[in-house]
mmCIF file of C-alpha atoms in Angstrom:
data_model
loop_
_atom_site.group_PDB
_atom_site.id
_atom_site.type_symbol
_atom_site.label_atom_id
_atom_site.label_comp_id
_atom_site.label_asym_id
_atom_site.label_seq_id
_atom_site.Cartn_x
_atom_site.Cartn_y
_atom_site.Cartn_z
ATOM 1 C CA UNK A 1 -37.454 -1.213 -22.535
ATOM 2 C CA UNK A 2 -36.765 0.717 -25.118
ATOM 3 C CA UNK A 3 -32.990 2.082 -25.311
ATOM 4 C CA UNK A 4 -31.832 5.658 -25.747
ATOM 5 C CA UNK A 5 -29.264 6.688 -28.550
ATOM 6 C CA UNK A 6 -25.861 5.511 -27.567
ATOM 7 C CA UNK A 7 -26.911 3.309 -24.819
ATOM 8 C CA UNK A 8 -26.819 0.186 -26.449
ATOM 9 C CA UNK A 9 -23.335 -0.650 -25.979
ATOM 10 C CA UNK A 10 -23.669 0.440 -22.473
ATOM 11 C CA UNK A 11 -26.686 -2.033 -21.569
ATOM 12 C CA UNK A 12 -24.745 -4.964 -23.383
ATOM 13 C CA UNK A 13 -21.476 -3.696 -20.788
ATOM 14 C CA UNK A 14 -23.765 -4.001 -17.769
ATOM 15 C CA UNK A 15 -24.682 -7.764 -18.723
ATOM 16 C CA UNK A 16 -21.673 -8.777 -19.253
ATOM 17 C CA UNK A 17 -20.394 -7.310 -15.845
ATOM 18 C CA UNK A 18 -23.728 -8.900 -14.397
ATOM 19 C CA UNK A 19 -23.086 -12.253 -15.757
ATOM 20 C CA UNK A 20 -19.732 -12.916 -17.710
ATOM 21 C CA UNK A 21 -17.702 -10.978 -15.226
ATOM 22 C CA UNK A 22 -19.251 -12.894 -12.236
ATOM 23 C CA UNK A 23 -18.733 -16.090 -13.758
ATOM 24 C CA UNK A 24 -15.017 -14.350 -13.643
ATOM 25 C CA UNK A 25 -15.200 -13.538 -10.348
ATOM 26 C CA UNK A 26 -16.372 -17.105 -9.156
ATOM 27 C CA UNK A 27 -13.257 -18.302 -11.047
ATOM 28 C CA UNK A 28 -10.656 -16.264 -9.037
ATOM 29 C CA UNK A 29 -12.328 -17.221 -5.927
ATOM 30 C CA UNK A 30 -12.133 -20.722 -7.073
ATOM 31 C CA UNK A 31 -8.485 -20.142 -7.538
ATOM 32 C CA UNK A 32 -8.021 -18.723 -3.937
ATOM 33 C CA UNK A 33 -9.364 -21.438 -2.684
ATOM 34 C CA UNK A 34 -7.202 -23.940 -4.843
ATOM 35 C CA UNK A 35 -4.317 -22.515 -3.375
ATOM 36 C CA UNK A 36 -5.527 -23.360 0.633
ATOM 37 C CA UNK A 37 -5.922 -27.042 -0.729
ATOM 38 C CA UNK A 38 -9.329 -27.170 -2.278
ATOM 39 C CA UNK A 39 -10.242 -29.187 -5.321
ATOM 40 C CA UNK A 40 -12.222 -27.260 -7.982
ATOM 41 C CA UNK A 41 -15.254 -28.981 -7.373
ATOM 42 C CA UNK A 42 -15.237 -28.278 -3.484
ATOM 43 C CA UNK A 43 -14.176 -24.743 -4.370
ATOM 44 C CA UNK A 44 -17.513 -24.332 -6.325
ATOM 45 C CA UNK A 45 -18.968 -26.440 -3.594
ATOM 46 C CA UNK A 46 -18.117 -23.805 -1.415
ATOM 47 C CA UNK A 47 -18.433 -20.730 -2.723
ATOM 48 C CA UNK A 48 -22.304 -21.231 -4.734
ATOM 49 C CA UNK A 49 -24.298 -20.965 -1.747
ATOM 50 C CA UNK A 50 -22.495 -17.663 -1.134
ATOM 51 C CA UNK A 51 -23.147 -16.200 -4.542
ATOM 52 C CA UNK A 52 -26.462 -17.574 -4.323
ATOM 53 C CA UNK A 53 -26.974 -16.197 -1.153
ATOM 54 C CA UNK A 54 -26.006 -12.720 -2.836
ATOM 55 C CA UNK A 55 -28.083 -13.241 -5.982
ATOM 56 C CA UNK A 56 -30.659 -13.854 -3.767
ATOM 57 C CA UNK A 57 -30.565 -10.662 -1.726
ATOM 58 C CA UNK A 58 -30.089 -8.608 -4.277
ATOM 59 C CA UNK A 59 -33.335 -9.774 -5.772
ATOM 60 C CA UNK A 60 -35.234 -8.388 -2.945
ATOM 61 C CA UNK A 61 -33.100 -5.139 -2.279
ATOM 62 C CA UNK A 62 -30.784 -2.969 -3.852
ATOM 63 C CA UNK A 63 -27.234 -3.220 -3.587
ATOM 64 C CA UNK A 64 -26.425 -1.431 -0.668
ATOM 65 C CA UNK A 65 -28.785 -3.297 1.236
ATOM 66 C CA UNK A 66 -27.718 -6.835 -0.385
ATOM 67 C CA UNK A 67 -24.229 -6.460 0.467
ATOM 68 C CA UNK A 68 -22.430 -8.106 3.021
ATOM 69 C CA UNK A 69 -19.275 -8.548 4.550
ATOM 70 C CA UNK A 70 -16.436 -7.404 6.516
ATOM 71 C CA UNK A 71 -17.025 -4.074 4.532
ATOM 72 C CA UNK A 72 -20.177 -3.144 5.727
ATOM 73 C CA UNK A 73 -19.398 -4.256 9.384
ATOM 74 C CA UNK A 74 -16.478 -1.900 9.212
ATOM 75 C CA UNK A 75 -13.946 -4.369 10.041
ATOM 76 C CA UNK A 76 -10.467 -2.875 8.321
ATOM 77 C CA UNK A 77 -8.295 -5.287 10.401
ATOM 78 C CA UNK A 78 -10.286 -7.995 8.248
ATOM 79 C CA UNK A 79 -9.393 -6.143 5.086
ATOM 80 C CA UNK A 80 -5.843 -5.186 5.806
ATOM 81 C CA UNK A 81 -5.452 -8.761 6.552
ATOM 82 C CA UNK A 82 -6.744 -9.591 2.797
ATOM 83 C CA UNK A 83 -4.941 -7.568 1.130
ATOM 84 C CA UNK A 84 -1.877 -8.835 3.123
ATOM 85 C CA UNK A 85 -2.117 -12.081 2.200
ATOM 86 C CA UNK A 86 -2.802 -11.712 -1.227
ATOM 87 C CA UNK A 87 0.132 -9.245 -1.411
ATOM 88 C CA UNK A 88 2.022 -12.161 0.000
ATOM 89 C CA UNK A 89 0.639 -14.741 -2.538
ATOM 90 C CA UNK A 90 1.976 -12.714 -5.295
ATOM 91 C CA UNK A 91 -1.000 -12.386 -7.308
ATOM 92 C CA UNK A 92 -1.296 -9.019 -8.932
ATOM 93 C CA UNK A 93 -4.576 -9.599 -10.870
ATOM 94 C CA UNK A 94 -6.605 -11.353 -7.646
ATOM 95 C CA UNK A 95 -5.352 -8.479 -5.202
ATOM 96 C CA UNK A 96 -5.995 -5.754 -7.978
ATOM 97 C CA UNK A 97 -9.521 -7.156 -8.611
ATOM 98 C CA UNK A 98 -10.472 -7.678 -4.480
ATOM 99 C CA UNK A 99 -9.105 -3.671 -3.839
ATOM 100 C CA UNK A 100 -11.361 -2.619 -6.225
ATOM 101 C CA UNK A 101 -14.071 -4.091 -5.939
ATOM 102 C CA UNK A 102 -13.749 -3.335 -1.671
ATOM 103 C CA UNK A 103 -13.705 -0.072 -2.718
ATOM 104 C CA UNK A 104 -17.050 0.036 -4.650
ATOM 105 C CA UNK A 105 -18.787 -2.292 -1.410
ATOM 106 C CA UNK A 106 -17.272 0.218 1.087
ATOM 107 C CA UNK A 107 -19.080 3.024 -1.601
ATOM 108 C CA UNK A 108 -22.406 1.215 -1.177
ATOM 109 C CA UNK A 109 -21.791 0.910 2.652
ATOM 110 C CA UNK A 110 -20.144 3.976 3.452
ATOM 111 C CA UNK A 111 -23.646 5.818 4.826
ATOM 112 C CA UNK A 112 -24.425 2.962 7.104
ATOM 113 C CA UNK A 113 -21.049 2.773 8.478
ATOM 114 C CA UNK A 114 -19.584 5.011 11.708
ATOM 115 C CA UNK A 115 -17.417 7.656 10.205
ATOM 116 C CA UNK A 116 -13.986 6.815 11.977
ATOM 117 C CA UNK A 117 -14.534 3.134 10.280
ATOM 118 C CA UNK A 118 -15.577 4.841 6.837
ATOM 119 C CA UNK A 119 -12.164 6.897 6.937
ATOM 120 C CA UNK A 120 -10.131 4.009 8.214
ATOM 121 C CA UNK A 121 -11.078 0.916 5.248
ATOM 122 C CA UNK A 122 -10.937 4.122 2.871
ATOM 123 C CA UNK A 123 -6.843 4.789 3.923
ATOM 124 C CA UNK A 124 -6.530 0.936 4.148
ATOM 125 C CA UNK A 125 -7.735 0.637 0.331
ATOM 126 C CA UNK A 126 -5.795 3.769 -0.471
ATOM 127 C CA UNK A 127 -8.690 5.979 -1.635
ATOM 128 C CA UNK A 128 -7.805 9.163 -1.883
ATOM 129 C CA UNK A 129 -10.613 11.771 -0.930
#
């Protein structure tokens, strides 16, 4: 594929959000799980067949169709409940990172979703809108 002017930079910032930032994301995950008691080789245990799993989806359909989760089933108590407990575990950068990337899945799920859940996960991850 050939590239338009100026969107070089911007190709390279998608594959490192596709790749380097997942790796990323697999690491604060990892971390979660340290903190309930796992080791980091059962944390990666654990969570690979789950990123897999999403790799794997997303190779047959686009995102809104790959992505699972309490999200897309609508389920704020699940969500309020996340957020509470990583309020509660003090860590700024993990809760940051989950509210905004909830906020992006519940963007991608948003049209498949009942409108009374839509409105409440979107006051429970404080978008404004």
């Amino acid at each position: 594929r050939v590239l338009g002017p100026g969107t070089k930079v911007l190709y390279h910032a998608a594959a490192v959000i596709a790749a380097g930032h997942t790796v990323a994301l697999f690491d604060q995950a990892m971390a979660l799980l340290g903190r309930c008691g796992f080791t980091p080789e059962d944390a990666r245990a654990a969570l690979q067949p789950l990123s897999r799993g999403a790799l794997d989806n997303l190779a047959v359909g686009p995102p809104a169709d790959a992505i699972t989760g309490p999200i897309t089933r609508g389920d704020v108590a699940t969500i309020a409940a996340h957020l509470a407990a990583l309020a509660d575990a003090g860590d700024a950068q993990t809760e940051a990172t989950y509210r905004l990337l909830a906020r992006r899945a519940l963007a991608l799920s948003a049209a498949a979703l009942p409108a009374e859940a839509a409105s409440a996960l979107r006051a429970t991850l404080g978008v404004r809108g």
